[in-house]
């Protein structure tokens, strides 16, 4: 049994003088997020008894109703990360602007504190998603602009999944992953209160028969996306020549976890409901971290045409269409959009 602590210690032992400081900082920040994840897990276990259900009575910057647990999870992460000496600043789905932490810190952290908010009150999976970026203006207080870095600049990314068990999945950037572990997964042992390693080097199959999409938006999608789903629904007698199965968790963290465990494709495409929005999901603290995990596991992550991690962001709350998972399936969606 390898605890998260053992795992991190091993990493530091293997780190060379040139990357030790950066790895130590990234690991420390992941550890802080994980500690908060344990607190959120506890609250979710108590559910209604911990008074975490229902609306908080406020809207976030996206104009969405905040749930009580959205606010609680956000505050817990904010307090813990601003107290972490390696963290120069944080940005959250629930906060209009970035919050400065420690000017001498070398890292920026973006997070969605509670992904899948509509699942909280019905005891279904939720999660916390995080992305860690380098901070280039050490000594100065952070601004929103400091966070506007490409997904390819991420030093690490991951999520905590609060499901029937609590799990942590993360990956370090290719450069920092000196042990070549790729995407790693840990499960929280309720007896010891420790996260223990369950899988590493997770690999996504290139082909799949399982897809995740909210089909109630069908009439609002662009024609290539409608065509893709039409082809899938035609099953073995249609152009794809095989039957597919649908799964939808309503929490991206749950859908991505399933894809990392057994493959599949996840789509939250652009639609015409509000033409000013490029998609529903947020680039910086949802799509980019999930893209790093998916790509490091051998999958692909696009907006249907372009690679998500190549986006040059213009806003910390920017939205993006998302098509990610099994490489050949993502390529097929791209092919339909390029016809
Ligand atoms: P929240 O950000 O409000 O928690 O929403 C979750 C989410 O952004 C993403 O995790 C899901 O895949 C998606 O919304 C579910 O959206 P639908 O409401 O269309 O099912």
mmCIF file of C-alpha atoms and ligand atoms in Angstrom:
data_model
loop_
_atom_site.group_PDB
_atom_site.id
_atom_site.type_symbol
_atom_site.label_atom_id
_atom_site.label_comp_id
_atom_site.label_asym_id
_atom_site.label_seq_id
_atom_site.Cartn_x
_atom_site.Cartn_y
_atom_site.Cartn_z
ATOM 1 C CA UNK A 1 0.000 0.000 0.000
ATOM 2 C CA UNK A 2 1.428 3.403 -1.053
ATOM 3 C CA UNK A 3 -0.065 6.416 0.643
ATOM 4 C CA UNK A 4 -0.124 9.785 -1.057
ATOM 5 C CA UNK A 5 2.512 10.903 1.396
ATOM 6 C CA UNK A 6 4.807 7.952 0.531
ATOM 7 C CA UNK A 7 4.218 8.633 -3.150
ATOM 8 C CA UNK A 8 5.210 12.294 -2.840
ATOM 9 C CA UNK A 9 8.270 11.447 -0.721
ATOM 10 C CA UNK A 10 9.426 9.013 -3.408
ATOM 11 C CA UNK A 11 9.006 11.724 -6.027
ATOM 12 C CA UNK A 12 11.149 14.134 -4.045
ATOM 13 C CA UNK A 13 13.810 11.489 -3.525
ATOM 14 C CA UNK A 14 14.037 10.931 -7.296
ATOM 15 C CA UNK A 15 13.951 14.630 -8.230
ATOM 16 C CA UNK A 16 17.158 16.191 -9.494
ATOM 17 C CA UNK A 17 18.585 19.439 -8.154
ATOM 18 C CA UNK A 18 17.173 21.332 -11.156
ATOM 19 C CA UNK A 19 13.535 20.323 -10.724
ATOM 20 C CA UNK A 20 13.346 19.539 -6.998
ATOM 21 C CA UNK A 21 12.102 22.992 -5.951
ATOM 22 C CA UNK A 22 9.349 23.099 -8.554
ATOM 23 C CA UNK A 23 8.227 19.529 -7.870
ATOM 24 C CA UNK A 24 8.207 20.186 -4.109
ATOM 25 C CA UNK A 25 6.020 23.254 -4.611
ATOM 26 C CA UNK A 26 3.542 21.498 -6.924
ATOM 27 C CA UNK A 27 3.307 18.466 -4.645
ATOM 28 C CA UNK A 28 2.746 20.671 -1.625
ATOM 29 C CA UNK A 29 -0.131 22.483 -3.342
ATOM 30 C CA UNK A 30 -1.750 19.187 -4.427
ATOM 31 C CA UNK A 31 -1.433 18.014 -0.823
ATOM 32 C CA UNK A 32 -3.222 21.156 0.407
ATOM 33 C CA UNK A 33 -6.065 20.644 -2.089
ATOM 34 C CA UNK A 34 -6.323 16.989 -1.068
ATOM 35 C CA UNK A 35 -6.595 17.906 2.624
ATOM 36 C CA UNK A 36 -9.520 20.191 1.778
ATOM 37 C CA UNK A 37 -10.983 17.363 -0.330
ATOM 38 C CA UNK A 38 -11.113 15.216 2.814
ATOM 39 C CA UNK A 39 -13.101 17.939 4.591
ATOM 40 C CA UNK A 40 -15.527 18.194 1.658
ATOM 41 C CA UNK A 41 -15.869 14.392 1.653
ATOM 42 C CA UNK A 42 -16.829 14.502 5.330
ATOM 43 C CA UNK A 43 -19.455 17.175 4.697
ATOM 44 C CA UNK A 44 -20.924 15.185 1.797
ATOM 45 C CA UNK A 45 -21.063 12.033 3.911
ATOM 46 C CA UNK A 46 -23.166 13.903 6.499
ATOM 47 C CA UNK A 47 -25.276 15.433 3.705
ATOM 48 C CA UNK A 48 -28.451 17.108 4.912
ATOM 49 C CA UNK A 49 -27.280 16.587 8.514
ATOM 50 C CA UNK A 50 -24.401 19.030 7.890
ATOM 51 C CA UNK A 51 -26.781 21.649 6.450
ATOM 52 C CA UNK A 52 -24.984 21.595 3.066
ATOM 53 C CA UNK A 53 -28.059 21.128 0.874
ATOM 54 C CA UNK A 54 -29.979 23.862 -0.912
ATOM 55 C CA UNK A 55 -29.224 27.261 -2.378
ATOM 56 C CA UNK A 56 -26.775 29.725 -0.887
ATOM 57 C CA UNK A 57 -29.003 32.576 -2.001
ATOM 58 C CA UNK A 58 -26.453 34.256 -4.281
ATOM 59 C CA UNK A 59 -25.299 34.109 -7.907
ATOM 60 C CA UNK A 60 -21.714 33.622 -9.079
ATOM 61 C CA UNK A 61 -20.013 35.616 -11.846
ATOM 62 C CA UNK A 62 -21.509 33.278 -14.457
ATOM 63 C CA UNK A 63 -25.026 34.209 -13.291
ATOM 64 C CA UNK A 64 -25.554 30.716 -11.826
ATOM 65 C CA UNK A 65 -27.320 30.115 -8.506
ATOM 66 C CA UNK A 66 -24.729 29.044 -5.951
ATOM 67 C CA UNK A 67 -25.458 26.045 -3.767
ATOM 68 C CA UNK A 68 -24.472 26.147 -0.099
ATOM 69 C CA UNK A 69 -21.711 23.603 -0.719
ATOM 70 C CA UNK A 70 -20.346 25.604 -3.686
ATOM 71 C CA UNK A 71 -19.704 28.451 -1.265
ATOM 72 C CA UNK A 72 -18.401 26.272 1.574
ATOM 73 C CA UNK A 73 -16.007 24.347 -0.725
ATOM 74 C CA UNK A 74 -14.812 27.578 -2.293
ATOM 75 C CA UNK A 75 -14.094 29.160 1.104
ATOM 76 C CA UNK A 76 -12.251 26.079 2.368
ATOM 77 C CA UNK A 77 -10.013 25.969 -0.725
ATOM 78 C CA UNK A 78 -9.461 29.706 -0.694
ATOM 79 C CA UNK A 79 -8.384 29.722 2.962
ATOM 80 C CA UNK A 80 -6.109 26.699 2.580
ATOM 81 C CA UNK A 81 -4.436 27.786 -0.658
ATOM 82 C CA UNK A 82 -3.889 31.427 0.274
ATOM 83 C CA UNK A 83 -2.101 30.107 3.376
ATOM 84 C CA UNK A 84 0.172 27.884 1.260
ATOM 85 C CA UNK A 85 3.568 29.580 0.851
ATOM 86 C CA UNK A 86 4.024 28.268 -2.689
ATOM 87 C CA UNK A 87 0.748 29.727 -3.897
ATOM 88 C CA UNK A 88 0.907 33.263 -5.318
ATOM 89 C CA UNK A 89 -2.783 33.470 -6.136
ATOM 90 C CA UNK A 90 -5.967 31.588 -6.829
ATOM 91 C CA UNK A 91 -8.867 31.895 -9.251
ATOM 92 C CA UNK A 92 -12.158 30.090 -8.764
ATOM 93 C CA UNK A 93 -15.396 29.493 -10.623
ATOM 94 C CA UNK A 94 -17.146 31.099 -7.666
ATOM 95 C CA UNK A 95 -15.086 34.315 -7.508
ATOM 96 C CA UNK A 96 -15.284 37.200 -9.994
ATOM 97 C CA UNK A 97 -11.545 37.958 -9.853
ATOM 98 C CA UNK A 98 -8.309 36.306 -8.860
ATOM 99 C CA UNK A 99 -7.304 36.458 -5.181
ATOM 100 C CA UNK A 100 -3.706 37.240 -4.268
ATOM 101 C CA UNK A 101 -2.011 34.866 -1.829
ATOM 102 C CA UNK A 102 1.759 35.038 -1.219
ATOM 103 C CA UNK A 103 3.810 37.369 -3.439
ATOM 104 C CA UNK A 104 6.849 35.112 -3.095
ATOM 105 C CA UNK A 105 4.858 32.081 -4.244
ATOM 106 C CA UNK A 106 5.754 30.486 -7.549
ATOM 107 C CA UNK A 107 2.424 28.882 -8.432
ATOM 108 C CA UNK A 108 -1.078 29.909 -9.458
ATOM 109 C CA UNK A 109 -4.034 27.635 -8.750
ATOM 110 C CA UNK A 110 -7.372 27.634 -10.554
ATOM 111 C CA UNK A 111 -10.247 25.525 -9.300
ATOM 112 C CA UNK A 112 -13.872 24.598 -9.653
ATOM 113 C CA UNK A 113 -14.540 23.941 -5.964
ATOM 114 C CA UNK A 114 -17.667 21.834 -6.463
ATOM 115 C CA UNK A 115 -18.274 20.518 -9.953
ATOM 116 C CA UNK A 116 -21.713 19.032 -10.545
ATOM 117 C CA UNK A 117 -23.596 21.275 -8.112
ATOM 118 C CA UNK A 118 -26.987 19.949 -9.233
ATOM 119 C CA UNK A 119 -25.951 16.545 -7.836
ATOM 120 C CA UNK A 120 -25.281 17.740 -4.262
ATOM 121 C CA UNK A 121 -28.841 17.594 -2.954
ATOM 122 C CA UNK A 122 -29.593 14.196 -4.540
ATOM 123 C CA UNK A 123 -26.548 12.359 -3.180
ATOM 124 C CA UNK A 124 -24.928 11.852 -6.598
ATOM 125 C CA UNK A 125 -21.259 12.312 -7.603
ATOM 126 C CA UNK A 126 -19.602 15.719 -7.444
ATOM 127 C CA UNK A 127 -15.967 16.786 -7.512
ATOM 128 C CA UNK A 128 -13.279 19.436 -7.205
ATOM 129 C CA UNK A 129 -11.188 20.227 -10.299
ATOM 130 C CA UNK A 130 -7.810 21.996 -10.136
ATOM 131 C CA UNK A 131 -5.174 23.362 -12.472
ATOM 132 C CA UNK A 132 -1.702 24.517 -11.391
ATOM 133 C CA UNK A 133 0.238 27.082 -13.453
ATOM 134 C CA UNK A 134 3.599 28.768 -12.993
ATOM 135 C CA UNK A 135 3.642 32.347 -11.698
ATOM 136 C CA UNK A 136 5.993 34.568 -13.681
ATOM 137 C CA UNK A 137 5.841 37.832 -11.688
ATOM 138 C CA UNK A 138 7.116 36.721 -8.304
ATOM 139 C CA UNK A 139 7.354 39.578 -5.839
ATOM 140 C CA UNK A 140 4.322 41.333 -7.310
ATOM 141 C CA UNK A 141 0.687 40.879 -6.403
ATOM 142 C CA UNK A 142 -1.245 38.720 -8.892
ATOM 143 C CA UNK A 143 -3.875 39.966 -11.322
ATOM 144 C CA UNK A 144 -6.349 38.078 -13.539
ATOM 145 C CA UNK A 145 -3.940 38.466 -16.472
ATOM 146 C CA UNK A 146 -1.308 36.322 -14.743
ATOM 147 C CA UNK A 147 -3.660 33.339 -15.051
ATOM 148 C CA UNK A 148 -4.198 33.712 -18.798
ATOM 149 C CA UNK A 149 -1.793 30.951 -19.793
ATOM 150 C CA UNK A 150 -2.376 28.085 -22.190
ATOM 151 C CA UNK A 151 -3.398 24.626 -21.017
ATOM 152 C CA UNK A 152 -0.031 23.407 -22.289
ATOM 153 C CA UNK A 153 1.612 25.580 -19.594
ATOM 154 C CA UNK A 154 -0.046 23.639 -16.758
ATOM 155 C CA UNK A 155 2.427 22.108 -14.301
ATOM 156 C CA UNK A 156 -0.192 19.748 -12.934
ATOM 157 C CA UNK A 157 -3.924 19.175 -12.985
ATOM 158 C CA UNK A 158 -6.394 16.867 -11.353
ATOM 159 C CA UNK A 159 -9.618 16.332 -9.536
ATOM 160 C CA UNK A 160 -11.166 14.894 -6.422
ATOM 161 C CA UNK A 161 -14.229 12.792 -7.107
ATOM 162 C CA UNK A 162 -16.778 12.580 -4.299
ATOM 163 C CA UNK A 163 -18.602 9.399 -5.293
ATOM 164 C CA UNK A 164 -19.394 6.164 -3.504
ATOM 165 C CA UNK A 165 -15.738 6.415 -2.537
ATOM 166 C CA UNK A 166 -13.605 9.552 -2.609
ATOM 167 C CA UNK A 167 -10.839 9.496 -5.204
ATOM 168 C CA UNK A 168 -7.987 11.734 -6.249
ATOM 169 C CA UNK A 169 -6.663 11.697 -9.817
ATOM 170 C CA UNK A 170 -3.865 13.927 -10.986
ATOM 171 C CA UNK A 171 -1.022 14.213 -13.426
ATOM 172 C CA UNK A 172 2.124 16.272 -13.482
ATOM 173 C CA UNK A 173 3.256 17.886 -16.714
ATOM 174 C CA UNK A 174 5.470 15.675 -18.864
ATOM 175 C CA UNK A 175 8.567 17.613 -17.755
ATOM 176 C CA UNK A 176 7.849 17.311 -14.032
ATOM 177 C CA UNK A 177 6.717 13.666 -14.213
ATOM 178 C CA UNK A 178 10.194 12.296 -13.581
ATOM 179 C CA UNK A 179 8.843 8.835 -12.626
ATOM 180 C CA UNK A 180 6.780 8.620 -15.849
ATOM 181 C CA UNK A 181 3.644 7.727 -13.918
ATOM 182 C CA UNK A 182 1.277 9.627 -16.224
ATOM 183 C CA UNK A 183 -2.186 9.883 -14.701
ATOM 184 C CA UNK A 184 -2.350 8.451 -11.180
ATOM 185 C CA UNK A 185 -5.377 7.623 -9.028
ATOM 186 C CA UNK A 186 -5.682 7.364 -5.272
ATOM 187 C CA UNK A 187 -8.636 6.211 -3.183
ATOM 188 C CA UNK A 188 -9.431 7.568 0.276
ATOM 189 C CA UNK A 189 -9.246 4.793 2.868
ATOM 190 C CA UNK A 190 -11.995 5.732 5.347
ATOM 191 C CA UNK A 191 -10.323 3.678 8.102
ATOM 192 C CA UNK A 192 -6.975 5.464 7.983
ATOM 193 C CA UNK A 193 -8.075 8.779 6.468
ATOM 194 C CA UNK A 194 -5.217 8.394 3.954
ATOM 195 C CA UNK A 195 -5.329 8.459 0.162
ATOM 196 C CA UNK A 196 -3.790 5.228 -1.161
ATOM 197 C CA UNK A 197 -2.472 4.586 -4.667
ATOM 198 C CA UNK A 198 -4.766 2.393 -6.782
ATOM 199 C CA UNK A 199 -3.640 2.966 -10.391
ATOM 200 C CA UNK A 200 -0.959 4.713 -12.391
ATOM 201 C CA UNK A 201 -0.139 5.133 -16.085
ATOM 202 C CA UNK A 202 -3.824 5.159 -16.941
ATOM 203 C CA UNK A 203 -4.400 4.652 -20.682
ATOM 204 C CA UNK A 204 -7.596 5.391 -22.631
ATOM 205 C CA UNK A 205 -8.523 2.992 -25.454
ATOM 206 C CA UNK A 206 -8.544 4.699 -28.867
ATOM 207 C CA UNK A 207 -11.991 3.352 -29.772
ATOM 208 C CA UNK A 208 -15.193 3.293 -27.783
ATOM 209 C CA UNK A 209 -18.898 2.492 -27.829
ATOM 210 C CA UNK A 210 -19.801 4.696 -24.866
ATOM 211 C CA UNK A 211 -20.633 8.399 -25.125
ATOM 212 C CA UNK A 212 -21.775 11.137 -22.754
ATOM 213 C CA UNK A 213 -23.817 14.110 -23.917
ATOM 214 C CA UNK A 214 -26.861 16.005 -22.668
ATOM 215 C CA UNK A 215 -29.134 15.150 -25.604
ATOM 216 C CA UNK A 216 -31.881 17.523 -24.435
ATOM 217 C CA UNK A 217 -29.854 20.209 -26.243
ATOM 218 C CA UNK A 218 -30.028 18.360 -29.592
ATOM 219 C CA UNK A 219 -32.187 20.971 -31.334
ATOM 220 C CA UNK A 220 -29.693 23.725 -30.405
ATOM 221 C CA UNK A 221 -26.555 21.965 -31.678
ATOM 222 C CA UNK A 222 -24.767 22.778 -34.903
ATOM 223 C CA UNK A 223 -25.498 20.356 -37.809
ATOM 224 C CA UNK A 224 -22.212 18.355 -37.555
ATOM 225 C CA UNK A 225 -22.920 17.553 -33.911
ATOM 226 C CA UNK A 226 -26.481 16.508 -34.751
ATOM 227 C CA UNK A 227 -25.070 14.306 -37.506
ATOM 228 C CA UNK A 228 -22.597 12.701 -35.096
ATOM 229 C CA UNK A 229 -25.358 11.760 -32.647
ATOM 230 C CA UNK A 230 -27.681 10.640 -35.481
ATOM 231 C CA UNK A 231 -24.959 8.269 -36.684
ATOM 232 C CA UNK A 232 -24.472 6.910 -33.168
ATOM 233 C CA UNK A 233 -28.182 6.402 -32.598
ATOM 234 C CA UNK A 234 -28.458 4.484 -35.877
ATOM 235 C CA UNK A 235 -26.359 1.766 -34.170
ATOM 236 C CA UNK A 236 -25.099 -1.332 -35.935
ATOM 237 C CA UNK A 237 -27.192 -0.752 -39.073
ATOM 238 C CA UNK A 238 -26.008 2.878 -39.420
ATOM 239 C CA UNK A 239 -22.754 4.320 -40.847
ATOM 240 C CA UNK A 240 -20.781 3.555 -37.659
ATOM 241 C CA UNK A 241 -21.692 -0.139 -37.856
ATOM 242 C CA UNK A 242 -21.882 -0.637 -34.091
ATOM 243 C CA UNK A 243 -24.218 -0.031 -31.155
ATOM 244 C CA UNK A 244 -23.340 2.697 -28.642
ATOM 245 C CA UNK A 245 -24.397 3.236 -25.043
ATOM 246 C CA UNK A 246 -25.108 6.582 -23.277
ATOM 247 C CA UNK A 247 -23.898 7.603 -19.816
ATOM 248 C CA UNK A 248 -24.357 11.098 -18.272
ATOM 249 C CA UNK A 249 -23.331 11.951 -14.713
ATOM 250 C CA UNK A 250 -24.167 15.709 -14.938
ATOM 251 C CA UNK A 251 -20.801 16.348 -13.299
ATOM 252 C CA UNK A 252 -17.916 16.495 -15.757
ATOM 253 C CA UNK A 253 -15.630 15.107 -13.089
ATOM 254 C CA UNK A 254 -17.708 11.894 -12.992
ATOM 255 C CA UNK A 255 -17.812 11.535 -16.763
ATOM 256 C CA UNK A 256 -14.067 12.124 -17.117
ATOM 257 C CA UNK A 257 -13.382 9.657 -14.309
ATOM 258 C CA UNK A 258 -15.406 6.997 -16.126
ATOM 259 C CA UNK A 259 -13.475 7.687 -19.338
ATOM 260 C CA UNK A 260 -10.151 7.350 -17.493
ATOM 261 C CA UNK A 261 -11.368 4.069 -15.960
ATOM 262 C CA UNK A 262 -13.008 2.383 -18.958
ATOM 263 C CA UNK A 263 -12.887 4.687 -21.972
ATOM 264 C CA UNK A 264 -15.544 6.681 -23.807
ATOM 265 C CA UNK A 265 -16.163 10.136 -25.197
ATOM 266 C CA UNK A 266 -17.610 13.200 -23.415
ATOM 267 C CA UNK A 267 -19.186 16.071 -25.322
ATOM 268 C CA UNK A 268 -20.494 19.439 -24.188
ATOM 269 C CA UNK A 269 -20.720 21.107 -27.612
ATOM 270 C CA UNK A 270 -21.397 24.668 -28.621
ATOM 271 C CA UNK A 271 -25.101 25.351 -29.078
ATOM 272 C CA UNK A 272 -27.214 28.195 -30.380
ATOM 273 C CA UNK A 273 -29.221 28.867 -27.188
ATOM 274 C CA UNK A 274 -26.967 31.820 -26.390
ATOM 275 C CA UNK A 275 -24.755 32.555 -29.437
ATOM 276 C CA UNK A 276 -22.473 34.749 -27.299
ATOM 277 C CA UNK A 277 -21.303 31.631 -25.425
ATOM 278 C CA UNK A 278 -18.672 29.393 -27.007
ATOM 279 C CA UNK A 279 -19.863 26.529 -24.816
ATOM 280 C CA UNK A 280 -21.057 25.796 -21.309
ATOM 281 C CA UNK A 281 -17.891 24.599 -19.643
ATOM 282 C CA UNK A 282 -15.118 26.865 -18.416
ATOM 283 C CA UNK A 283 -11.731 26.716 -20.117
ATOM 284 C CA UNK A 284 -9.379 27.542 -17.271
ATOM 285 C CA UNK A 285 -10.664 25.434 -14.371
ATOM 286 C CA UNK A 286 -12.685 22.703 -16.132
ATOM 287 C CA UNK A 287 -11.621 22.072 -19.735
ATOM 288 C CA UNK A 288 -7.858 22.685 -19.436
ATOM 289 C CA UNK A 289 -7.208 20.511 -16.376
ATOM 290 C CA UNK A 290 -9.375 17.703 -17.781
ATOM 291 C CA UNK A 291 -7.589 18.036 -21.140
ATOM 292 C CA UNK A 292 -4.195 17.558 -19.500
ATOM 293 C CA UNK A 293 -5.432 14.400 -17.755
ATOM 294 C CA UNK A 294 -7.039 13.033 -20.922
ATOM 295 C CA UNK A 295 -4.044 13.748 -23.157
ATOM 296 C CA UNK A 296 -1.566 12.333 -20.637
ATOM 297 C CA UNK A 297 -3.705 9.159 -20.692
ATOM 298 C CA UNK A 298 -3.433 8.960 -24.487
ATOM 299 C CA UNK A 299 -6.829 10.502 -25.309
ATOM 300 C CA UNK A 300 -7.651 13.692 -27.200
ATOM 301 C CA UNK A 301 -9.364 16.896 -26.094
ATOM 302 C CA UNK A 302 -10.805 19.453 -28.517
ATOM 303 C CA UNK A 303 -13.568 22.023 -28.938
ATOM 304 C CA UNK A 304 -14.781 19.699 -31.764
ATOM 305 C CA UNK A 305 -12.084 21.033 -34.121
ATOM 306 C CA UNK A 306 -9.141 22.594 -32.261
ATOM 307 C CA UNK A 307 -7.049 21.302 -29.395
ATOM 308 C CA UNK A 308 -8.276 22.868 -26.132
ATOM 309 C CA UNK A 309 -4.851 23.181 -24.505
ATOM 310 C CA UNK A 310 -3.683 25.396 -27.403
ATOM 311 C CA UNK A 311 -6.271 28.091 -26.640
ATOM 312 C CA UNK A 312 -4.712 31.449 -25.722
ATOM 313 C CA UNK A 313 -7.155 32.468 -22.974
ATOM 314 C CA UNK A 314 -8.596 35.981 -22.776
ATOM 315 C CA UNK A 315 -10.662 35.698 -19.594
ATOM 316 C CA UNK A 316 -10.363 33.545 -16.468
ATOM 317 C CA UNK A 317 -14.056 32.608 -16.789
ATOM 318 C CA UNK A 318 -13.939 31.967 -20.558
ATOM 319 C CA UNK A 319 -16.215 29.219 -21.852
ATOM 320 C CA UNK A 320 -15.367 26.586 -24.432
ATOM 321 C CA UNK A 321 -17.015 23.672 -26.255
ATOM 322 C CA UNK A 322 -15.588 20.333 -25.145
ATOM 323 C CA UNK A 323 -15.187 17.023 -26.978
ATOM 324 C CA UNK A 324 -12.748 14.703 -25.184
ATOM 325 C CA UNK A 325 -11.847 11.080 -24.642
ATOM 326 C CA UNK A 326 -11.114 8.156 -26.992
ATOM 327 C CA UNK A 327 -8.755 9.447 -29.686
ATOM 328 C CA UNK A 328 -10.414 7.921 -32.763
ATOM 329 C CA UNK A 329 -13.885 9.014 -31.650
ATOM 330 C CA UNK A 330 -12.719 12.603 -31.049
ATOM 331 C CA UNK A 331 -11.059 12.542 -34.494
ATOM 332 C CA UNK A 332 -14.336 11.380 -36.052
ATOM 333 C CA UNK A 333 -16.189 14.352 -34.488
ATOM 334 C CA UNK A 334 -13.493 16.644 -35.889
ATOM 335 C CA UNK A 335 -13.817 15.028 -39.315
ATOM 336 C CA UNK A 336 -17.589 15.707 -39.352
ATOM 337 C CA UNK A 337 -16.977 19.358 -38.424
ATOM 338 C CA UNK A 338 -14.407 19.759 -41.191
ATOM 339 C CA UNK A 339 -16.600 18.356 -43.989
HETATM 340 P P1 LIG B 1 -21.737 23.271 -12.264
HETATM 341 O O1 LIG B 1 -20.503 23.998 -12.710
HETATM 342 O O2 LIG B 1 -22.913 24.164 -12.019
HETATM 343 O O3 LIG B 1 -21.460 22.389 -11.129
HETATM 344 O O4 LIG B 1 -22.215 22.390 -13.529
HETATM 345 C C1 LIG B 1 -21.578 21.199 -13.868
HETATM 346 C C2 LIG B 1 -21.279 21.191 -15.324
HETATM 347 O O5 LIG B 1 -20.627 22.367 -15.673
HETATM 348 C C3 LIG B 1 -20.442 19.977 -15.756
HETATM 349 O O6 LIG B 1 -19.733 19.414 -14.707
HETATM 350 C C4 LIG B 1 -21.466 19.003 -16.319
HETATM 351 O O7 LIG B 1 -20.933 18.175 -17.303
HETATM 352 C C5 LIG B 1 -22.508 19.924 -16.854
HETATM 353 O O8 LIG B 1 -22.452 21.109 -16.076
HETATM 354 C C6 LIG B 1 -23.884 19.337 -16.746
HETATM 355 O O9 LIG B 1 -24.722 20.158 -17.456
HETATM 356 P P2 LIG B 1 -26.261 19.844 -17.719
HETATM 357 O O10 LIG B 1 -26.992 20.687 -16.710
HETATM 358 O O11 LIG B 1 -26.488 20.306 -19.115
HETATM 359 O O12 LIG B 1 -26.499 18.398 -17.522
#
